PDB file of C-alpha atoms in Angstrom:
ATOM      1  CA  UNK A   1       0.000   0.000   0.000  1.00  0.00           C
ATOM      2  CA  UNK A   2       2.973   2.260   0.898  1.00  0.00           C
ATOM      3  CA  UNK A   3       4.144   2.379  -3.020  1.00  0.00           C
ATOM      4  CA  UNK A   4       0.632   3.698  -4.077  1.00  0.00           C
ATOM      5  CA  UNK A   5       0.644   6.165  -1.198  1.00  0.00           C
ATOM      6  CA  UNK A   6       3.687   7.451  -1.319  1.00  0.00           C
ATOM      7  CA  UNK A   7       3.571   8.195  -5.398  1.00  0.00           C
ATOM      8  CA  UNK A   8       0.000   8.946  -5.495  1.00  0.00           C
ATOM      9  CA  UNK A   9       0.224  11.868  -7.368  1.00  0.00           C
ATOM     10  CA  UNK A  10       2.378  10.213 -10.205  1.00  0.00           C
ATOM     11  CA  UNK A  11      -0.497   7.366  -9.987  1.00  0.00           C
ATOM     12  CA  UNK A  12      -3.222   9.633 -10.422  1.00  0.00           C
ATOM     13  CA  UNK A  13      -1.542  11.281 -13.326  1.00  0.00           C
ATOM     14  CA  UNK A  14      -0.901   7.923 -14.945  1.00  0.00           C
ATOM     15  CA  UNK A  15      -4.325   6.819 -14.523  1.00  0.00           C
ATOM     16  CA  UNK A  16      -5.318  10.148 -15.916  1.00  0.00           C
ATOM     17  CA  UNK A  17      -3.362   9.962 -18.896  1.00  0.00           C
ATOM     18  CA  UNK A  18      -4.390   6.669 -19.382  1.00  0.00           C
ATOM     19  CA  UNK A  19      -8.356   7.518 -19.162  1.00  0.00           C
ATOM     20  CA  UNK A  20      -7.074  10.565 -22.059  1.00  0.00           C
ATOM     21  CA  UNK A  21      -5.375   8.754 -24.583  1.00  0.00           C
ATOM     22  CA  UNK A  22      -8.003   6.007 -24.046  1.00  0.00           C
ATOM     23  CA  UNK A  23     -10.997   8.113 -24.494  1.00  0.00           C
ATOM     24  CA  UNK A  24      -9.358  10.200 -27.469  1.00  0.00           C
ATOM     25  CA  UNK A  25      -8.070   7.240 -29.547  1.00  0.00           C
ATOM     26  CA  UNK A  26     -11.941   5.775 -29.198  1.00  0.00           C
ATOM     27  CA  UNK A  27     -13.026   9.224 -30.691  1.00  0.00           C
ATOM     28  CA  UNK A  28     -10.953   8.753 -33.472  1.00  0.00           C
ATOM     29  CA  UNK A  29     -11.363   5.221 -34.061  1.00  0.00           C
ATOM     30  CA  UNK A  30     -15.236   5.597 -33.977  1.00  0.00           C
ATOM     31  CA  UNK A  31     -15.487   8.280 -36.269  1.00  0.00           C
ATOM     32  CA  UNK A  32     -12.859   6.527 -38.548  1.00  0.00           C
ATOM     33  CA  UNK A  33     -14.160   3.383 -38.345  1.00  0.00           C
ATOM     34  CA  UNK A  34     -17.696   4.125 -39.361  1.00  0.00           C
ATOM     35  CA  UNK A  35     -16.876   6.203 -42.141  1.00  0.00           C
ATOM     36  CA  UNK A  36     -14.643   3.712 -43.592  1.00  0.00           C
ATOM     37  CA  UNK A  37     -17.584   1.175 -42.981  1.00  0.00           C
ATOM     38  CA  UNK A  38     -19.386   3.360 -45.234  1.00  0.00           C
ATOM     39  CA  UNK A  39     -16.763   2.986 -47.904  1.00  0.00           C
ATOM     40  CA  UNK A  40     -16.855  -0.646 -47.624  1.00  0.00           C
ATOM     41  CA  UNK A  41     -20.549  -0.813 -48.692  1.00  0.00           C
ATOM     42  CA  UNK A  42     -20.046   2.260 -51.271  1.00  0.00           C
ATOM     43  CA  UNK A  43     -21.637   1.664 -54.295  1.00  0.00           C
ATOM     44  CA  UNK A  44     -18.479   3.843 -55.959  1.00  0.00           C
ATOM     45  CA  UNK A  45     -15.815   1.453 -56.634  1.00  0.00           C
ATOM     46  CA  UNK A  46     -12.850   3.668 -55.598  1.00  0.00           C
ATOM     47  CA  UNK A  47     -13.966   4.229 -52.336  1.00  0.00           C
ATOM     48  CA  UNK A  48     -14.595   0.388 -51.845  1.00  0.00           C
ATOM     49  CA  UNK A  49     -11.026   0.162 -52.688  1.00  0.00           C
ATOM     50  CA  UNK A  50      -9.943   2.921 -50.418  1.00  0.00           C
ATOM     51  CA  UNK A  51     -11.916   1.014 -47.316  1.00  0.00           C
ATOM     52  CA  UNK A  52     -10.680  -2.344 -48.309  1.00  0.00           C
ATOM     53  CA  UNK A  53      -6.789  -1.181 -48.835  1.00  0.00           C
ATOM     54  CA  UNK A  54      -6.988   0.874 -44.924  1.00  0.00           C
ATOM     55  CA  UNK A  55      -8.201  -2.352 -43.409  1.00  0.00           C
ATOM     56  CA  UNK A  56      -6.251  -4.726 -44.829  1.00  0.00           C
ATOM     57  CA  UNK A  57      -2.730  -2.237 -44.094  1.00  0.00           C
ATOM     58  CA  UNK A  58      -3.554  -1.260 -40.581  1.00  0.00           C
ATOM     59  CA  UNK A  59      -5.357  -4.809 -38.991  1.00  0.00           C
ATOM     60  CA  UNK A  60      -1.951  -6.501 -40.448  1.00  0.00           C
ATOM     61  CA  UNK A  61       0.898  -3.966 -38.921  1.00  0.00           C
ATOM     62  CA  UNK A  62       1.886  -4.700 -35.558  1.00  0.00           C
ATOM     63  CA  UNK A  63       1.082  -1.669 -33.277  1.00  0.00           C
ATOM     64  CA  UNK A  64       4.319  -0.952 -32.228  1.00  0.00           C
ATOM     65  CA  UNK A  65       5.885  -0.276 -35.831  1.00  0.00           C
ATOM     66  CA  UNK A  66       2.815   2.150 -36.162  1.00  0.00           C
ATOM     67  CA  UNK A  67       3.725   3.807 -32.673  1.00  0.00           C
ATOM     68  CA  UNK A  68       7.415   4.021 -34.491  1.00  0.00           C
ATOM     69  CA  UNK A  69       5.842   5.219 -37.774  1.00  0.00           C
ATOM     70  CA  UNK A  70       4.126   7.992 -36.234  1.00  0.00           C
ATOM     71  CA  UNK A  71       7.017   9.006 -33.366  1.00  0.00           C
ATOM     72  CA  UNK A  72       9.678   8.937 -35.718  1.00  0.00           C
ATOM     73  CA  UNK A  73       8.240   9.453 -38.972  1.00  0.00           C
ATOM     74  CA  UNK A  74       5.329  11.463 -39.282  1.00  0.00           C
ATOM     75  CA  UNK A  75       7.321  14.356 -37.495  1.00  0.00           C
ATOM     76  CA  UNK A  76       9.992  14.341 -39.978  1.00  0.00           C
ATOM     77  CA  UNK A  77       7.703  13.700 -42.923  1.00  0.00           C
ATOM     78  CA  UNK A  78       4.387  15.327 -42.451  1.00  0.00           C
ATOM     79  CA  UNK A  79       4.138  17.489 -39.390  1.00  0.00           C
ATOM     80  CA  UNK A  80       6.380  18.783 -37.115  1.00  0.00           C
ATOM     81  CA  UNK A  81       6.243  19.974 -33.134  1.00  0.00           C
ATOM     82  CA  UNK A  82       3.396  17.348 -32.337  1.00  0.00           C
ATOM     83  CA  UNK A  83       3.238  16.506 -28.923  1.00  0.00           C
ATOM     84  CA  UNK A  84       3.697  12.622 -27.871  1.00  0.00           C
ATOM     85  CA  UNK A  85       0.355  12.288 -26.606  1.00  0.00           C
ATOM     86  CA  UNK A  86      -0.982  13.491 -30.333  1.00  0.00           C
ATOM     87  CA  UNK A  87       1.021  11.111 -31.964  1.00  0.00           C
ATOM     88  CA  UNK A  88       0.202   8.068 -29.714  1.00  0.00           C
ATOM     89  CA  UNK A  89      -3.460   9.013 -30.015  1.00  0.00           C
ATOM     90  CA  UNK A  90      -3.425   8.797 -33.884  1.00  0.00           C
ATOM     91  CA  UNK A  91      -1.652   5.732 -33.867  1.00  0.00           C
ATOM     92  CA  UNK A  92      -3.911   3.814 -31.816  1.00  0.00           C
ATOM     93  CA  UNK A  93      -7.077   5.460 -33.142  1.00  0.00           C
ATOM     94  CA  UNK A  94      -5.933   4.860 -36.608  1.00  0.00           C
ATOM     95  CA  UNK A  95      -5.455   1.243 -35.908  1.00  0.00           C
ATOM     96  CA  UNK A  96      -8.403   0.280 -34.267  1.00  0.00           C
ATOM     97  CA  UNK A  97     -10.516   2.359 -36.880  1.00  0.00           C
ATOM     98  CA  UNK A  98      -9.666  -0.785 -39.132  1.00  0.00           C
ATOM     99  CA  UNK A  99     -11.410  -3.120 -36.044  1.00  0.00           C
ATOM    100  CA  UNK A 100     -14.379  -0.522 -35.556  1.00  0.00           C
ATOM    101  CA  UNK A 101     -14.530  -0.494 -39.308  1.00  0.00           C
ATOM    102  CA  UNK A 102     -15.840  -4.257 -39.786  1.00  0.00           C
ATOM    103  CA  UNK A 103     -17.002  -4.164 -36.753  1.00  0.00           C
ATOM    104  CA  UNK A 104     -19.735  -1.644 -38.155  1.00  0.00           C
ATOM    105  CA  UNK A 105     -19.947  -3.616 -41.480  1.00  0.00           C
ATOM    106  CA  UNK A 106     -20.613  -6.900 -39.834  1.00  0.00           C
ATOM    107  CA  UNK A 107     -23.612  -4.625 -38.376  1.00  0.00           C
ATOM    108  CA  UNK A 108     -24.466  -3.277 -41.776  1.00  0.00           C
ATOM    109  CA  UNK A 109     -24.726  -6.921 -43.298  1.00  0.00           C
ATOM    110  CA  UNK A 110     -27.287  -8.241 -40.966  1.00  0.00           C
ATOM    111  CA  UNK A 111     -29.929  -5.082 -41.835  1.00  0.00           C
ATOM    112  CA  UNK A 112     -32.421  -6.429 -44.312  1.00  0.00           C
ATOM    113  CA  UNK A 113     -31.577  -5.395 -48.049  1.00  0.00           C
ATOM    114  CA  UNK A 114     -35.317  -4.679 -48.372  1.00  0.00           C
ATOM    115  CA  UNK A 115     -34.685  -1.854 -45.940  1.00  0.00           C
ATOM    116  CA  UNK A 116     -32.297  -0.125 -48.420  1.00  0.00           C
ATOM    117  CA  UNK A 117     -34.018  -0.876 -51.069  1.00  0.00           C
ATOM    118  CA  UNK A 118     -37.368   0.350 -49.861  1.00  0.00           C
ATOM    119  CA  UNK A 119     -35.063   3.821 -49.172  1.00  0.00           C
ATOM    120  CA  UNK A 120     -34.119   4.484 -52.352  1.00  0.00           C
ATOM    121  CA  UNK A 121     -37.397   3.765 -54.261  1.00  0.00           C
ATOM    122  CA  UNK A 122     -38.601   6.443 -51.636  1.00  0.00           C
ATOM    123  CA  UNK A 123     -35.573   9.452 -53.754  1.00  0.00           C
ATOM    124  CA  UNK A 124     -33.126   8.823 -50.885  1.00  0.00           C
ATOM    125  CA  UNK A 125     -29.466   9.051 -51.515  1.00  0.00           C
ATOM    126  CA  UNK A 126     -26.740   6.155 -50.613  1.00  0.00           C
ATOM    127  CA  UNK A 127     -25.548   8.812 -47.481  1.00  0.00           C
ATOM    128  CA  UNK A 128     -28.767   9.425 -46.277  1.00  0.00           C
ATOM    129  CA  UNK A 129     -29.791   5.618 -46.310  1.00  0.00           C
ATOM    130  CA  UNK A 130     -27.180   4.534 -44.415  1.00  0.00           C
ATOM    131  CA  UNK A 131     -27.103   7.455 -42.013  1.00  0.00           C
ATOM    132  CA  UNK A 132     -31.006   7.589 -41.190  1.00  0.00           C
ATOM    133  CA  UNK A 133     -31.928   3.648 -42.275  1.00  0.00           C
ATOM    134  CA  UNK A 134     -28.658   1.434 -41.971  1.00  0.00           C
ATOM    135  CA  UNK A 135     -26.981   2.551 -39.136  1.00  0.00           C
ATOM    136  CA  UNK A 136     -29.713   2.992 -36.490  1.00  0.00           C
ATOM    137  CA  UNK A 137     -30.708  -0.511 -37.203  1.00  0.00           C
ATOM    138  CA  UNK A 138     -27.276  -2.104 -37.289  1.00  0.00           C
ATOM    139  CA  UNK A 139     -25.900  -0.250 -34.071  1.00  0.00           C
ATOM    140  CA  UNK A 140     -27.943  -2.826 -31.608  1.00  0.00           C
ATOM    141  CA  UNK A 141     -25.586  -5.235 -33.796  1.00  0.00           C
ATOM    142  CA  UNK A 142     -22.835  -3.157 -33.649  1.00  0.00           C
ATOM    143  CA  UNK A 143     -22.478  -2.633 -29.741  1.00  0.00           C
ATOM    144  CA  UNK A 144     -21.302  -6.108 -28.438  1.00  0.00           C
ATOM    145  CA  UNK A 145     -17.975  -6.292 -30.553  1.00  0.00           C
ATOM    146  CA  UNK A 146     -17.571  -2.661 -29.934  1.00  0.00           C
ATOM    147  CA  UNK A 147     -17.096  -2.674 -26.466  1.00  0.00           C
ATOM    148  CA  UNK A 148     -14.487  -5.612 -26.671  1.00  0.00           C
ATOM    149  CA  UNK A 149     -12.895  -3.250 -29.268  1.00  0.00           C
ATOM    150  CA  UNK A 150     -12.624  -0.348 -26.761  1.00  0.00           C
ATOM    151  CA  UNK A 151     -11.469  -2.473 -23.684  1.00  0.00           C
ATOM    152  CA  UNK A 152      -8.554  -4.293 -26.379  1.00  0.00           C
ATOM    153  CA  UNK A 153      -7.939  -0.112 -26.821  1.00  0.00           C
ATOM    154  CA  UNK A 154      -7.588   0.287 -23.344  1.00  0.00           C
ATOM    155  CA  UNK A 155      -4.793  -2.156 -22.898  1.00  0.00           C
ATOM    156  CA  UNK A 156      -3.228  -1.339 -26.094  1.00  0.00           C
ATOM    157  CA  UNK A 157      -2.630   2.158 -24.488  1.00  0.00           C
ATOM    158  CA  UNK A 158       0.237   0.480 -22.544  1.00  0.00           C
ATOM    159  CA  UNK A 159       2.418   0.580 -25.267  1.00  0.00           C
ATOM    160  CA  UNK A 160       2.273   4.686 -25.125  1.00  0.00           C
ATOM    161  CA  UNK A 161       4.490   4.808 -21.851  1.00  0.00           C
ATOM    162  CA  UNK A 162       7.198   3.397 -23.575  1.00  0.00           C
ATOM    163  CA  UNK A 163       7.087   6.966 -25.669  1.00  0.00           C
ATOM    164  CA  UNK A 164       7.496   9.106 -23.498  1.00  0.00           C
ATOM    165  CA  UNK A 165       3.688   9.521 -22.671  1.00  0.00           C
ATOM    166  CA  UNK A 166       1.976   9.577 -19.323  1.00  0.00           C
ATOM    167  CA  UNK A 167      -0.085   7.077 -18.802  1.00  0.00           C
ATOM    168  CA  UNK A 168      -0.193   3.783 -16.257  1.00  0.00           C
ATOM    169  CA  UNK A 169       2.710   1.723 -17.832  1.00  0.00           C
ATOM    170  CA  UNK A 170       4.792   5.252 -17.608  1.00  0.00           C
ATOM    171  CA  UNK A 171       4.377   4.889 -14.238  1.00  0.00           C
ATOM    172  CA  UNK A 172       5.421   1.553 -13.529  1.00  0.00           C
ATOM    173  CA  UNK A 173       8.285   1.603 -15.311  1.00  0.00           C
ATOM    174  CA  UNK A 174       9.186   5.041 -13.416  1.00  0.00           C
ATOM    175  CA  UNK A 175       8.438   3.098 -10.403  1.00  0.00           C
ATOM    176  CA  UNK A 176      10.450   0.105 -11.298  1.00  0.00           C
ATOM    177  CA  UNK A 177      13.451   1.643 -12.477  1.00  0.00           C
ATOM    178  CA  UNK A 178      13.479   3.493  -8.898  1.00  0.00           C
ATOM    179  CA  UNK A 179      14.050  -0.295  -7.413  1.00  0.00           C
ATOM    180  CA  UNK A 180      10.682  -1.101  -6.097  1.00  0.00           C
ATOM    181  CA  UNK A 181       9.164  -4.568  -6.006  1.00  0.00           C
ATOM    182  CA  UNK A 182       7.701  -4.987  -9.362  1.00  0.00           C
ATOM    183  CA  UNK A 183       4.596  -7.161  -8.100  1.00  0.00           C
ATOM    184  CA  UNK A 184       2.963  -4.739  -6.135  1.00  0.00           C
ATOM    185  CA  UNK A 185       3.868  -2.381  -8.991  1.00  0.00           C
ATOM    186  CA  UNK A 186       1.723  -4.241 -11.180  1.00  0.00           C
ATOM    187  CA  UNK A 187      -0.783  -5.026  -9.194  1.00  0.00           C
ATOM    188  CA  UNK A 188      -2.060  -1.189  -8.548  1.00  0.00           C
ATOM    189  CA  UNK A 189      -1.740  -0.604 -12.302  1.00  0.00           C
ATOM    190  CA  UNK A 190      -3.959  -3.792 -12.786  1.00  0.00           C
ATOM    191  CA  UNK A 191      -6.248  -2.736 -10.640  1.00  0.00           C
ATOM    192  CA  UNK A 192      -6.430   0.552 -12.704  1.00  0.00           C
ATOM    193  CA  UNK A 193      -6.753  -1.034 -15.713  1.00  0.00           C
ATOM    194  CA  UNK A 194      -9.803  -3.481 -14.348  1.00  0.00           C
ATOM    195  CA  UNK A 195     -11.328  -0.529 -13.454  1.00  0.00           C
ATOM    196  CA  UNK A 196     -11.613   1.465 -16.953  1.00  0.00           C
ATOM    197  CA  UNK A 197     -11.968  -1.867 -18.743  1.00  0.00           C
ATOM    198  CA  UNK A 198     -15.118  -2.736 -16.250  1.00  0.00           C
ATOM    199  CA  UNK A 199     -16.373   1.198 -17.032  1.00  0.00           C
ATOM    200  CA  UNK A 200     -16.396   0.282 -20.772  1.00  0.00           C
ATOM    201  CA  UNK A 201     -17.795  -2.914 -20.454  1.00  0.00           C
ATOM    202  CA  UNK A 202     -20.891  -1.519 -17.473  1.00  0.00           C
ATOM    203  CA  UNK A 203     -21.857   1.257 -20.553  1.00  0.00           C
ATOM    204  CA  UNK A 204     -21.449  -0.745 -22.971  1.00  0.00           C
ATOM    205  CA  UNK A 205     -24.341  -3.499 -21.387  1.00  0.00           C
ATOM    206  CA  UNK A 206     -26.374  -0.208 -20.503  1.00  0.00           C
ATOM    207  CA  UNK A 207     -26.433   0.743 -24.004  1.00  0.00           C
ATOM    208  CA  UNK A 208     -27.315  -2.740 -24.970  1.00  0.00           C
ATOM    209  CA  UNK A 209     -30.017  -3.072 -22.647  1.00  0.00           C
ATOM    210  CA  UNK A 210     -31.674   0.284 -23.529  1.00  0.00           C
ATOM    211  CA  UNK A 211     -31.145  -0.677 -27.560  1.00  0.00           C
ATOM    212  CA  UNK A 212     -32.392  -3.997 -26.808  1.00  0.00           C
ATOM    213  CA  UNK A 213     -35.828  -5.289 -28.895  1.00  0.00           C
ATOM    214  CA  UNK A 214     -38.433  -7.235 -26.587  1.00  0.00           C
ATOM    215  CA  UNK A 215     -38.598 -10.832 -28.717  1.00  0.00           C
TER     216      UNK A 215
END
């Protein structure tokens, strides 16, 4: 208890920074994600193309090369004076965008084709069927694999710390290069992780439960 106690401050930022990059990566990846979902089922064949080729790159790179990519290269290359916490964000909302993405699509299959057909014999546009027709109905779909997408997030945070970005695994490794007992190191930072994973998986049944249809 006396490790926790006596670094409480440096925990609480950790967790903090943890709860951030979490929360802003899920942002990105959401908004990503369903757009590119959108692509998939684009009638317009280079867009199609454009979803297929981001899910296929990103789901098959290891998330550490694109935590390298986008410390190392994206300043040098694209744009410079960044902060670590920006580029760590985009990294791991950029990759799980590609999850979110067929996550969504999955969703998308299972609406009856009727239902978009029936929207466009009524004038509507591709965009407006799948934003007022597809979506709604595919989201009670949609919500079980997101939430194990978002809690996979969480934990994929870790790998942040190692770049120079506060978070939990910052702060165990701070902790542990000071010399103290790695067990109990881990086991507060557990703890804090069971905590935001048990958040995202408490909303995430709330959701389904007020989405759910009586059958």
């Amino acid at each position: 208890m006396n490790v926790l106690l006596d670094h409480l401050p440096a925990f609480r930022d950790g967790f903090l920074g943890t709860l951030a990059i979490t929360a802003a990566s899920a942002v990105i990846a959401l908004v990503l994600g369903v757009l590119i979902a959108g692509f998939r089922v684009s009638p317009i064949p280079p867009l199609r193309a454009f979803g297929t080729a981001w899910v296929t790159l990103l789901r098959n790179t290891p998330l550490t090369l694109l935590f390298l990519i986008a410390m190392f290269v994206v300043p040098q290359v694209l744009f410079k004076g960044l902060s670590p916490f920006v580029l760590a964000m985009l990294a791991l909302g950029f990759y799980t965008s590609s999850f979110v993405c067929e996550a969504v699509r999955s969703g998308i299959n299972t609406v009856p084709l009727g239902q978009a057909e029936a929207a466009r014999s009524l004038g509507m546009t591709f965009s407006q069927t799948l934003r007022l027709i597809v979506l709604p109905q595919a989201t009670r779909t949609v919500l079980p694999p997101l939430s194990s997408i978002f809690i996979a997030l969480t934990k994929n945070s870790a790998i942040a710390g190692a770049f120079s970005v506060t978070e939990l695994f910052g702060f165990a490794k701070l902790l542990s290069d000071q010399g103290y007992a790695i067990a109990w190191i881990f086991l507060w930072v557990a703890l804090a992780y069971l905590v935001i994973t048990f958040t995202i998986s408490g909303a995430f049944r709330l959701l389904e439960r007020r989405m759910g249809v009586a059958r």
